[in-house]
């Protein structure tokens, strides 16, 4: 089973870049990634650029409006992700507790819903498009619009695979099934639900490889949504 | 001791060349604002000594060349720089070939590219305005802060954040494609009009008309109008700016004192600018899609038509304001509409409309307008109180002196 691990922390109190503490933090991340590789769990992982680089496309009166900033001004913000294959939720939660940021922020664990989620590595700039919506606004399974929507997702995936811009993406099991892991004083605590109590929650994502934000926004606009918004964040390319 | 150029000569050169050199540099450095600014600052330091025996033939070109070398040196010294250097090299090759192959000066205008970057919708509107005024208008953060009644540190932070986002999120440094223009244009026009307004009524200092800013806004407006001749609001904005600008010689007396519209010597109005403004307006209105700029330009054109203040068609102006408030329902438009209605229907009507406006309690012109209507109704005590309120909030010297004169008459 594939799980998406959302790493959230408060950027204002994050360990500053360039300090010896930051070196230790990075060493811990390298060790965790190595462990995931060794277990054969690793699919993909990326840090995100600061939340200050976020742009949101919000659906208003049937139109997507471009706005500066993330989908919601929460204290903790998404700073990176791991995409890992785990045999069950117990293993996923155990791995989440080992992510270095778990000791100071929150790790939201979400099971991926897709059957054909692919990850294609790219050298150039990439953007993650986070699809946010309120769970009560999800289309019911028997809504005919759902099939249309899935068709549009498949078409977008096919188109961007063709152009070489597709770098990943998947739908997620509903936010109500999310688990959040925090390690405090050496103890892992698991709570039900996402890391932030916001009305809108992550429902899926795409990763696109493209030259600039303009193109990333144009691709994001092709993602079918019936409510909520799309947050576009550049990945930190190292 | 080597002779140094007089600080005032360097300061004048800075005002003349810095904004265009920066625009050119940002483009040739692949859109890196911070690098461009730092390198240009270093280039100015070099200029202070290198120009000791006179300015070079092409100071702008000198600055760009020197700053570009300093930027490349900087990149070579840093580890991340190596990768960026590659991109800069690509960007430079690209721009070099564009300059040779593309005969259209409009598309080559670095400032046009820059304004579309600075006005990108992924930046907050306040950040777009501040960034454009800083990079294209050459305003200081202090001047921007006063123009928008904000703290200077907040403006500085806003600019730094915007530049970081442009760099890290990779907001492209180019003129949008044709199909992207309808989405991108209104933000650009709003910024241009703010630049113009900032120049037209400086928030501080002795000069009411800071012609550089007005000329710059008009120049950029014309450029966009050339690029998008079918966009009626672009034509409307250029018309509006030209019609306002036509009054520049009459707006201020030799000693710097401000002259109100109905007291201006109308023979000083720039007829050529009025003609050109009216011709832009005519072209705009022919599209039959009247927007806020076209309505405001129509109002300015009616003022320009009146040979004397008494001949002003206030009924037409008030009717245009009634339409304008539908399109752009802002407190400042409401203020102007109240003033126009007062002229058309009497001060009593104007005062009633002013009473309905909220959110202008710290805007000096709101109090000045009330004071003027009280004055015309002979309610001198209330007029004096309102003039005092206006003086509390005014920041522009000539306007302050004008209000003080009026207060002295009624206080």
JSON list of C-alpha atoms in Angstrom, two decimals, chain A residues 27-213:
[
{"chain": "A", "resi": 27, "resn": "UNK", "atom": "CA", "xyz": [21.96, 14.14, 8.46]},
{"chain": "A", "resi": 28, "resn": "UNK", "atom": "CA", "xyz": [18.90, 12.72, 10.23]},
{"chain": "A", "resi": 29, "resn": "UNK", "atom": "CA", "xyz": [16.88, 13.09, 7.02]},
{"chain": "A", "resi": 30, "resn": "UNK", "atom": "CA", "xyz": [19.59, 11.34, 4.98]},
{"chain": "A", "resi": 31, "resn": "UNK", "atom": "CA", "xyz": [19.58, 8.48, 7.49]},
{"chain": "A", "resi": 32, "resn": "UNK", "atom": "CA", "xyz": [15.78, 8.17, 7.31]},
{"chain": "A", "resi": 33, "resn": "UNK", "atom": "CA", "xyz": [15.81, 8.20, 3.48]},
{"chain": "A", "resi": 34, "resn": "UNK", "atom": "CA", "xyz": [18.55, 5.55, 3.51]},
{"chain": "A", "resi": 35, "resn": "UNK", "atom": "CA", "xyz": [16.42, 3.37, 5.79]},
{"chain": "A", "resi": 36, "resn": "UNK", "atom": "CA", "xyz": [13.43, 3.74, 3.46]},
{"chain": "A", "resi": 37, "resn": "UNK", "atom": "CA", "xyz": [15.64, 2.75, 0.50]},
{"chain": "A", "resi": 38, "resn": "UNK", "atom": "CA", "xyz": [17.00, -0.25, 2.39]},
{"chain": "A", "resi": 39, "resn": "UNK", "atom": "CA", "xyz": [13.46, -1.44, 3.23]},
{"chain": "A", "resi": 40, "resn": "UNK", "atom": "CA", "xyz": [12.44, -1.01, -0.38]},
{"chain": "A", "resi": 41, "resn": "UNK", "atom": "CA", "xyz": [9.77, 1.47, 0.75]},
{"chain": "A", "resi": 42, "resn": "UNK", "atom": "CA", "xyz": [11.04, 4.58, -1.01]},
{"chain": "A", "resi": 43, "resn": "UNK", "atom": "CA", "xyz": [9.01, 5.85, -3.96]},
{"chain": "A", "resi": 44, "resn": "UNK", "atom": "CA", "xyz": [9.73, 9.59, -3.87]},
{"chain": "A", "resi": 45, "resn": "UNK", "atom": "CA", "xyz": [10.50, 12.43, -1.48]},
{"chain": "A", "resi": 46, "resn": "UNK", "atom": "CA", "xyz": [10.95, 16.15, -1.90]},
{"chain": "A", "resi": 47, "resn": "UNK", "atom": "CA", "xyz": [11.31, 19.24, 0.21]},
{"chain": "A", "resi": 48, "resn": "UNK", "atom": "CA", "xyz": [9.10, 22.17, -0.80]},
{"chain": "A", "resi": 49, "resn": "UNK", "atom": "CA", "xyz": [10.14, 25.79, -1.20]},
{"chain": "A", "resi": 50, "resn": "UNK", "atom": "CA", "xyz": [9.05, 28.11, 1.62]},
{"chain": "A", "resi": 51, "resn": "UNK", "atom": "CA", "xyz": [5.32, 28.66, 1.99]},
{"chain": "A", "resi": 52, "resn": "UNK", "atom": "CA", "xyz": [6.03, 32.29, 0.97]},
{"chain": "A", "resi": 53, "resn": "UNK", "atom": "CA", "xyz": [6.33, 31.00, -2.61]},
{"chain": "A", "resi": 54, "resn": "UNK", "atom": "CA", "xyz": [2.82, 29.49, -2.55]},
{"chain": "A", "resi": 55, "resn": "UNK", "atom": "CA", "xyz": [0.17, 30.55, -5.04]},
{"chain": "A", "resi": 56, "resn": "UNK", "atom": "CA", "xyz": [-3.46, 29.48, -4.75]},
{"chain": "A", "resi": 57, "resn": "UNK", "atom": "CA", "xyz": [-6.07, 29.10, -7.46]},
{"chain": "A", "resi": 58, "resn": "UNK", "atom": "CA", "xyz": [-9.43, 29.41, -5.73]},
{"chain": "A", "resi": 59, "resn": "UNK", "atom": "CA", "xyz": [-12.76, 28.57, -7.30]},
{"chain": "A", "resi": 60, "resn": "UNK", "atom": "CA", "xyz": [-15.02, 31.62, -7.04]},
{"chain": "A", "resi": 61, "resn": "UNK", "atom": "CA", "xyz": [-18.29, 31.85, -8.95]},
{"chain": "A", "resi": 62, "resn": "UNK", "atom": "CA", "xyz": [-17.13, 29.10, -11.28]},
{"chain": "A", "resi": 63, "resn": "UNK", "atom": "CA", "xyz": [-13.80, 30.76, -12.04]},
{"chain": "A", "resi": 64, "resn": "UNK", "atom": "CA", "xyz": [-10.31, 30.06, -10.74]},
{"chain": "A", "resi": 65, "resn": "UNK", "atom": "CA", "xyz": [-8.88, 33.22, -9.20]},
{"chain": "A", "resi": 66, "resn": "UNK", "atom": "CA", "xyz": [-5.10, 33.52, -8.70]},
{"chain": "A", "resi": 67, "resn": "UNK", "atom": "CA", "xyz": [-4.09, 34.51, -5.18]},
{"chain": "A", "resi": 68, "resn": "UNK", "atom": "CA", "xyz": [-0.79, 34.97, -3.40]},
{"chain": "A", "resi": 69, "resn": "UNK", "atom": "CA", "xyz": [-0.25, 32.61, -0.46]},
{"chain": "A", "resi": 70, "resn": "UNK", "atom": "CA", "xyz": [-1.24, 29.09, 0.71]},
{"chain": "A", "resi": 71, "resn": "UNK", "atom": "CA", "xyz": [-4.79, 27.62, 0.84]},
{"chain": "A", "resi": 72, "resn": "UNK", "atom": "CA", "xyz": [-5.06, 28.52, 4.53]},
{"chain": "A", "resi": 73, "resn": "UNK", "atom": "CA", "xyz": [-2.93, 30.50, 6.96]},
{"chain": "A", "resi": 74, "resn": "UNK", "atom": "CA", "xyz": [-2.27, 27.68, 9.40]},
{"chain": "A", "resi": 75, "resn": "UNK", "atom": "CA", "xyz": [0.49, 27.81, 12.01]},
{"chain": "A", "resi": 76, "resn": "UNK", "atom": "CA", "xyz": [2.14, 24.71, 10.61]},
{"chain": "A", "resi": 77, "resn": "UNK", "atom": "CA", "xyz": [2.62, 24.53, 6.87]},
{"chain": "A", "resi": 78, "resn": "UNK", "atom": "CA", "xyz": [3.59, 21.78, 4.48]},
{"chain": "A", "resi": 79, "resn": "UNK", "atom": "CA", "xyz": [7.36, 21.69, 4.08]},
{"chain": "A", "resi": 80, "resn": "UNK", "atom": "CA", "xyz": [7.94, 18.39, 2.29]},
{"chain": "A", "resi": 81, "resn": "UNK", "atom": "CA", "xyz": [6.64, 14.91, 1.63]},
{"chain": "A", "resi": 82, "resn": "UNK", "atom": "CA", "xyz": [7.63, 11.26, 1.50]},
{"chain": "A", "resi": 83, "resn": "UNK", "atom": "CA", "xyz": [5.81, 8.78, -0.73]},
{"chain": "A", "resi": 84, "resn": "UNK", "atom": "CA", "xyz": [6.43, 5.31, 0.67]},
{"chain": "A", "resi": 85, "resn": "UNK", "atom": "CA", "xyz": [5.24, 1.76, 0.08]},
{"chain": "A", "resi": 86, "resn": "UNK", "atom": "CA", "xyz": [4.22, 0.18, 3.37]},
{"chain": "A", "resi": 87, "resn": "UNK", "atom": "CA", "xyz": [2.67, -3.21, 4.09]},
{"chain": "A", "resi": 88, "resn": "UNK", "atom": "CA", "xyz": [0.00, -1.71, 6.37]},
{"chain": "A", "resi": 89, "resn": "UNK", "atom": "CA", "xyz": [-0.99, 1.37, 8.32]},
{"chain": "A", "resi": 90, "resn": "UNK", "atom": "CA", "xyz": [0.93, 0.22, 11.40]},
{"chain": "A", "resi": 91, "resn": "UNK", "atom": "CA", "xyz": [4.16, 0.24, 9.42]},
{"chain": "A", "resi": 92, "resn": "UNK", "atom": "CA", "xyz": [3.30, 3.63, 7.93]},
{"chain": "A", "resi": 93, "resn": "UNK", "atom": "CA", "xyz": [2.70, 5.12, 11.40]},
{"chain": "A", "resi": 94, "resn": "UNK", "atom": "CA", "xyz": [5.95, 3.63, 12.69]},
{"chain": "A", "resi": 95, "resn": "UNK", "atom": "CA", "xyz": [7.85, 5.15, 9.77]},
{"chain": "A", "resi": 96, "resn": "UNK", "atom": "CA", "xyz": [6.14, 8.52, 10.26]},
{"chain": "A", "resi": 97, "resn": "UNK", "atom": "CA", "xyz": [7.47, 8.70, 13.82]},
{"chain": "A", "resi": 98, "resn": "UNK", "atom": "CA", "xyz": [11.01, 8.33, 12.44]},
{"chain": "A", "resi": 99, "resn": "UNK", "atom": "CA", "xyz": [10.77, 11.35, 10.14]},
{"chain": "A", "resi": 100, "resn": "UNK", "atom": "CA", "xyz": [13.02, 13.93, 11.87]},
{"chain": "A", "resi": 101, "resn": "UNK", "atom": "CA", "xyz": [10.41, 16.72, 11.77]},
{"chain": "A", "resi": 102, "resn": "UNK", "atom": "CA", "xyz": [7.98, 14.49, 13.76]},
{"chain": "A", "resi": 103, "resn": "UNK", "atom": "CA", "xyz": [9.79, 15.61, 16.91]},
{"chain": "A", "resi": 104, "resn": "UNK", "atom": "CA", "xyz": [8.99, 19.28, 16.36]},
{"chain": "A", "resi": 105, "resn": "UNK", "atom": "CA", "xyz": [6.11, 19.41, 13.85]},
{"chain": "A", "resi": 106, "resn": "UNK", "atom": "CA", "xyz": [3.45, 17.05, 12.58]},
{"chain": "A", "resi": 107, "resn": "UNK", "atom": "CA", "xyz": [3.43, 14.18, 10.08]},
{"chain": "A", "resi": 108, "resn": "UNK", "atom": "CA", "xyz": [0.10, 13.59, 8.39]},
{"chain": "A", "resi": 109, "resn": "UNK", "atom": "CA", "xyz": [-0.21, 10.05, 7.02]},
{"chain": "A", "resi": 110, "resn": "UNK", "atom": "CA", "xyz": [-2.54, 9.59, 4.06]},
{"chain": "A", "resi": 111, "resn": "UNK", "atom": "CA", "xyz": [-3.20, 6.44, 2.09]},
{"chain": "A", "resi": 112, "resn": "UNK", "atom": "CA", "xyz": [-3.06, 6.87, -1.67]},
{"chain": "A", "resi": 113, "resn": "UNK", "atom": "CA", "xyz": [-6.19, 5.86, -3.59]},
{"chain": "A", "resi": 114, "resn": "UNK", "atom": "CA", "xyz": [-4.76, 5.48, -7.09]},
{"chain": "A", "resi": 115, "resn": "UNK", "atom": "CA", "xyz": [-3.97, 2.16, -8.68]},
{"chain": "A", "resi": 116, "resn": "UNK", "atom": "CA", "xyz": [-1.53, 3.45, -11.25]},
{"chain": "A", "resi": 117, "resn": "UNK", "atom": "CA", "xyz": [0.29, 6.23, -9.43]},
{"chain": "A", "resi": 118, "resn": "UNK", "atom": "CA", "xyz": [3.56, 6.82, -11.17]},
{"chain": "A", "resi": 119, "resn": "UNK", "atom": "CA", "xyz": [6.57, 8.84, -10.21]},
{"chain": "A", "resi": 120, "resn": "UNK", "atom": "CA", "xyz": [8.92, 10.04, -12.87]},
{"chain": "A", "resi": 121, "resn": "UNK", "atom": "CA", "xyz": [12.14, 11.71, -11.88]},
{"chain": "A", "resi": 122, "resn": "UNK", "atom": "CA", "xyz": [13.12, 15.01, -13.46]},
{"chain": "A", "resi": 123, "resn": "UNK", "atom": "CA", "xyz": [16.19, 17.18, -13.10]},
{"chain": "A", "resi": 124, "resn": "UNK", "atom": "CA", "xyz": [14.61, 20.56, -13.79]},
{"chain": "A", "resi": 125, "resn": "UNK", "atom": "CA", "xyz": [12.19, 22.62, -11.75]},
{"chain": "A", "resi": 126, "resn": "UNK", "atom": "CA", "xyz": [9.02, 20.92, -10.50]},
{"chain": "A", "resi": 127, "resn": "UNK", "atom": "CA", "xyz": [5.82, 22.11, -8.85]},
{"chain": "A", "resi": 128, "resn": "UNK", "atom": "CA", "xyz": [3.44, 20.24, -6.59]},
{"chain": "A", "resi": 129, "resn": "UNK", "atom": "CA", "xyz": [-0.23, 21.09, -7.01]},
{"chain": "A", "resi": 130, "resn": "UNK", "atom": "CA", "xyz": [-2.18, 20.32, -3.84]},
{"chain": "A", "resi": 131, "resn": "UNK", "atom": "CA", "xyz": [-5.91, 19.81, -4.34]},
{"chain": "A", "resi": 132, "resn": "UNK", "atom": "CA", "xyz": [-7.85, 21.09, -1.33]},
{"chain": "A", "resi": 133, "resn": "UNK", "atom": "CA", "xyz": [-11.55, 20.70, -0.68]},
{"chain": "A", "resi": 134, "resn": "UNK", "atom": "CA", "xyz": [-14.04, 20.18, 2.12]},
{"chain": "A", "resi": 135, "resn": "UNK", "atom": "CA", "xyz": [-14.90, 16.50, 2.61]},
{"chain": "A", "resi": 136, "resn": "UNK", "atom": "CA", "xyz": [-18.63, 17.27, 2.78]},
{"chain": "A", "resi": 137, "resn": "UNK", "atom": "CA", "xyz": [-18.35, 18.77, -0.71]},
{"chain": "A", "resi": 138, "resn": "UNK", "atom": "CA", "xyz": [-16.91, 15.56, -2.21]},
{"chain": "A", "resi": 139, "resn": "UNK", "atom": "CA", "xyz": [-19.09, 14.23, -5.00]},
{"chain": "A", "resi": 140, "resn": "UNK", "atom": "CA", "xyz": [-21.06, 11.13, -3.92]},
{"chain": "A", "resi": 141, "resn": "UNK", "atom": "CA", "xyz": [-20.03, 7.89, -5.59]},
{"chain": "A", "resi": 142, "resn": "UNK", "atom": "CA", "xyz": [-23.20, 7.76, -7.70]},
{"chain": "A", "resi": 143, "resn": "UNK", "atom": "CA", "xyz": [-22.86, 11.35, -8.99]},
{"chain": "A", "resi": 144, "resn": "UNK", "atom": "CA", "xyz": [-22.42, 11.24, -12.76]},
{"chain": "A", "resi": 145, "resn": "UNK", "atom": "CA", "xyz": [-19.98, 14.17, -12.54]},
{"chain": "A", "resi": 146, "resn": "UNK", "atom": "CA", "xyz": [-17.57, 11.87, -10.74]},
{"chain": "A", "resi": 147, "resn": "UNK", "atom": "CA", "xyz": [-16.99, 9.77, -13.86]},
{"chain": "A", "resi": 148, "resn": "UNK", "atom": "CA", "xyz": [-16.48, 12.91, -15.96]},
{"chain": "A", "resi": 149, "resn": "UNK", "atom": "CA", "xyz": [-14.01, 14.18, -13.39]},
{"chain": "A", "resi": 150, "resn": "UNK", "atom": "CA", "xyz": [-12.04, 10.92, -13.32]},
{"chain": "A", "resi": 151, "resn": "UNK", "atom": "CA", "xyz": [-11.95, 11.02, -17.13]},
{"chain": "A", "resi": 152, "resn": "UNK", "atom": "CA", "xyz": [-10.53, 14.55, -17.02]},
{"chain": "A", "resi": 153, "resn": "UNK", "atom": "CA", "xyz": [-7.88, 13.47, -14.52]},
{"chain": "A", "resi": 154, "resn": "UNK", "atom": "CA", "xyz": [-6.87, 10.58, -16.76]},
{"chain": "A", "resi": 155, "resn": "UNK", "atom": "CA", "xyz": [-6.79, 12.84, -19.82]},
{"chain": "A", "resi": 156, "resn": "UNK", "atom": "CA", "xyz": [-4.61, 15.41, -18.01]},
{"chain": "A", "resi": 157, "resn": "UNK", "atom": "CA", "xyz": [-2.25, 12.66, -16.87]},
{"chain": "A", "resi": 158, "resn": "UNK", "atom": "CA", "xyz": [-2.05, 11.28, -20.42]},
{"chain": "A", "resi": 159, "resn": "UNK", "atom": "CA", "xyz": [-1.47, 14.73, -21.93]},
{"chain": "A", "resi": 160, "resn": "UNK", "atom": "CA", "xyz": [1.28, 15.67, -19.49]},
{"chain": "A", "resi": 161, "resn": "UNK", "atom": "CA", "xyz": [2.92, 12.24, -19.79]},
{"chain": "A", "resi": 162, "resn": "UNK", "atom": "CA", "xyz": [3.02, 12.94, -23.51]},
{"chain": "A", "resi": 163, "resn": "UNK", "atom": "CA", "xyz": [4.64, 16.37, -23.07]},
{"chain": "A", "resi": 164, "resn": "UNK", "atom": "CA", "xyz": [7.04, 15.06, -20.43]},
{"chain": "A", "resi": 165, "resn": "UNK", "atom": "CA", "xyz": [5.56, 17.38, -17.80]},
{"chain": "A", "resi": 166, "resn": "UNK", "atom": "CA", "xyz": [3.97, 14.70, -15.62]},
{"chain": "A", "resi": 167, "resn": "UNK", "atom": "CA", "xyz": [6.16, 13.87, -12.64]},
{"chain": "A", "resi": 168, "resn": "UNK", "atom": "CA", "xyz": [3.65, 12.29, -10.27]},
{"chain": "A", "resi": 169, "resn": "UNK", "atom": "CA", "xyz": [0.23, 12.46, -8.72]},
{"chain": "A", "resi": 170, "resn": "UNK", "atom": "CA", "xyz": [-2.49, 10.59, -6.95]},
{"chain": "A", "resi": 171, "resn": "UNK", "atom": "CA", "xyz": [-5.82, 10.82, -5.20]},
{"chain": "A", "resi": 172, "resn": "UNK", "atom": "CA", "xyz": [-5.97, 10.21, -1.45]},
{"chain": "A", "resi": 173, "resn": "UNK", "atom": "CA", "xyz": [-8.35, 8.35, 0.87]},
{"chain": "A", "resi": 174, "resn": "UNK", "atom": "CA", "xyz": [-10.66, 10.88, 2.60]},
{"chain": "A", "resi": 175, "resn": "UNK", "atom": "CA", "xyz": [-9.19, 13.22, 5.24]},
{"chain": "A", "resi": 176, "resn": "UNK", "atom": "CA", "xyz": [-11.40, 11.62, 7.91]},
{"chain": "A", "resi": 177, "resn": "UNK", "atom": "CA", "xyz": [-9.21, 8.51, 7.58]},
{"chain": "A", "resi": 178, "resn": "UNK", "atom": "CA", "xyz": [-6.00, 10.54, 8.02]},
{"chain": "A", "resi": 179, "resn": "UNK", "atom": "CA", "xyz": [-3.68, 9.95, 10.97]},
{"chain": "A", "resi": 180, "resn": "UNK", "atom": "CA", "xyz": [-1.26, 12.52, 12.35]},
{"chain": "A", "resi": 181, "resn": "UNK", "atom": "CA", "xyz": [1.94, 11.52, 14.13]},
{"chain": "A", "resi": 182, "resn": "UNK", "atom": "CA", "xyz": [3.87, 13.75, 16.54]},
{"chain": "A", "resi": 183, "resn": "UNK", "atom": "CA", "xyz": [6.86, 12.75, 18.67]},
{"chain": "A", "resi": 184, "resn": "UNK", "atom": "CA", "xyz": [7.16, 14.69, 21.92]},
{"chain": "A", "resi": 185, "resn": "UNK", "atom": "CA", "xyz": [9.69, 13.88, 24.65]},
{"chain": "A", "resi": 186, "resn": "UNK", "atom": "CA", "xyz": [10.60, 10.73, 22.77]},
{"chain": "A", "resi": 187, "resn": "UNK", "atom": "CA", "xyz": [7.00, 9.44, 22.69]},
{"chain": "A", "resi": 188, "resn": "UNK", "atom": "CA", "xyz": [5.12, 8.98, 19.43]},
{"chain": "A", "resi": 189, "resn": "UNK", "atom": "CA", "xyz": [1.53, 10.21, 19.61]},
{"chain": "A", "resi": 190, "resn": "UNK", "atom": "CA", "xyz": [-0.99, 9.30, 16.94]},
{"chain": "A", "resi": 191, "resn": "UNK", "atom": "CA", "xyz": [-4.16, 11.35, 16.53]},
{"chain": "A", "resi": 192, "resn": "UNK", "atom": "CA", "xyz": [-7.06, 10.87, 14.14]},
{"chain": "A", "resi": 193, "resn": "UNK", "atom": "CA", "xyz": [-7.47, 13.39, 11.35]},
{"chain": "A", "resi": 194, "resn": "UNK", "atom": "CA", "xyz": [-5.23, 15.80, 9.47]},
{"chain": "A", "resi": 195, "resn": "UNK", "atom": "CA", "xyz": [-2.53, 17.98, 11.08]},
{"chain": "A", "resi": 196, "resn": "UNK", "atom": "CA", "xyz": [-4.55, 21.20, 10.83]},
{"chain": "A", "resi": 197, "resn": "UNK", "atom": "CA", "xyz": [-8.21, 21.74, 11.69]},
{"chain": "A", "resi": 198, "resn": "UNK", "atom": "CA", "xyz": [-9.13, 23.49, 8.46]},
{"chain": "A", "resi": 199, "resn": "UNK", "atom": "CA", "xyz": [-12.40, 23.22, 6.60]},
{"chain": "A", "resi": 200, "resn": "UNK", "atom": "CA", "xyz": [-10.60, 22.25, 3.38]},
{"chain": "A", "resi": 201, "resn": "UNK", "atom": "CA", "xyz": [-8.25, 19.30, 3.34]},
{"chain": "A", "resi": 202, "resn": "UNK", "atom": "CA", "xyz": [-5.90, 17.67, 0.89]},
{"chain": "A", "resi": 203, "resn": "UNK", "atom": "CA", "xyz": [-7.71, 15.35, -1.48]},
{"chain": "A", "resi": 204, "resn": "UNK", "atom": "CA", "xyz": [-5.00, 14.65, -4.02]},
{"chain": "A", "resi": 205, "resn": "UNK", "atom": "CA", "xyz": [-2.01, 16.12, -5.77]},
{"chain": "A", "resi": 206, "resn": "UNK", "atom": "CA", "xyz": [-0.06, 16.38, -8.99]},
{"chain": "A", "resi": 207, "resn": "UNK", "atom": "CA", "xyz": [3.62, 17.03, -9.53]},
{"chain": "A", "resi": 208, "resn": "UNK", "atom": "CA", "xyz": [4.51, 18.76, -12.77]},
{"chain": "A", "resi": 209, "resn": "UNK", "atom": "CA", "xyz": [7.93, 19.33, -14.30]},
{"chain": "A", "resi": 210, "resn": "UNK", "atom": "CA", "xyz": [7.87, 22.69, -16.06]},
{"chain": "A", "resi": 211, "resn": "UNK", "atom": "CA", "xyz": [10.04, 25.76, -16.50]},
{"chain": "A", "resi": 212, "resn": "UNK", "atom": "CA", "xyz": [8.15, 28.39, -14.55]},
{"chain": "A", "resi": 213, "resn": "UNK", "atom": "CA", "xyz": [5.19, 29.26, -12.35]}
]
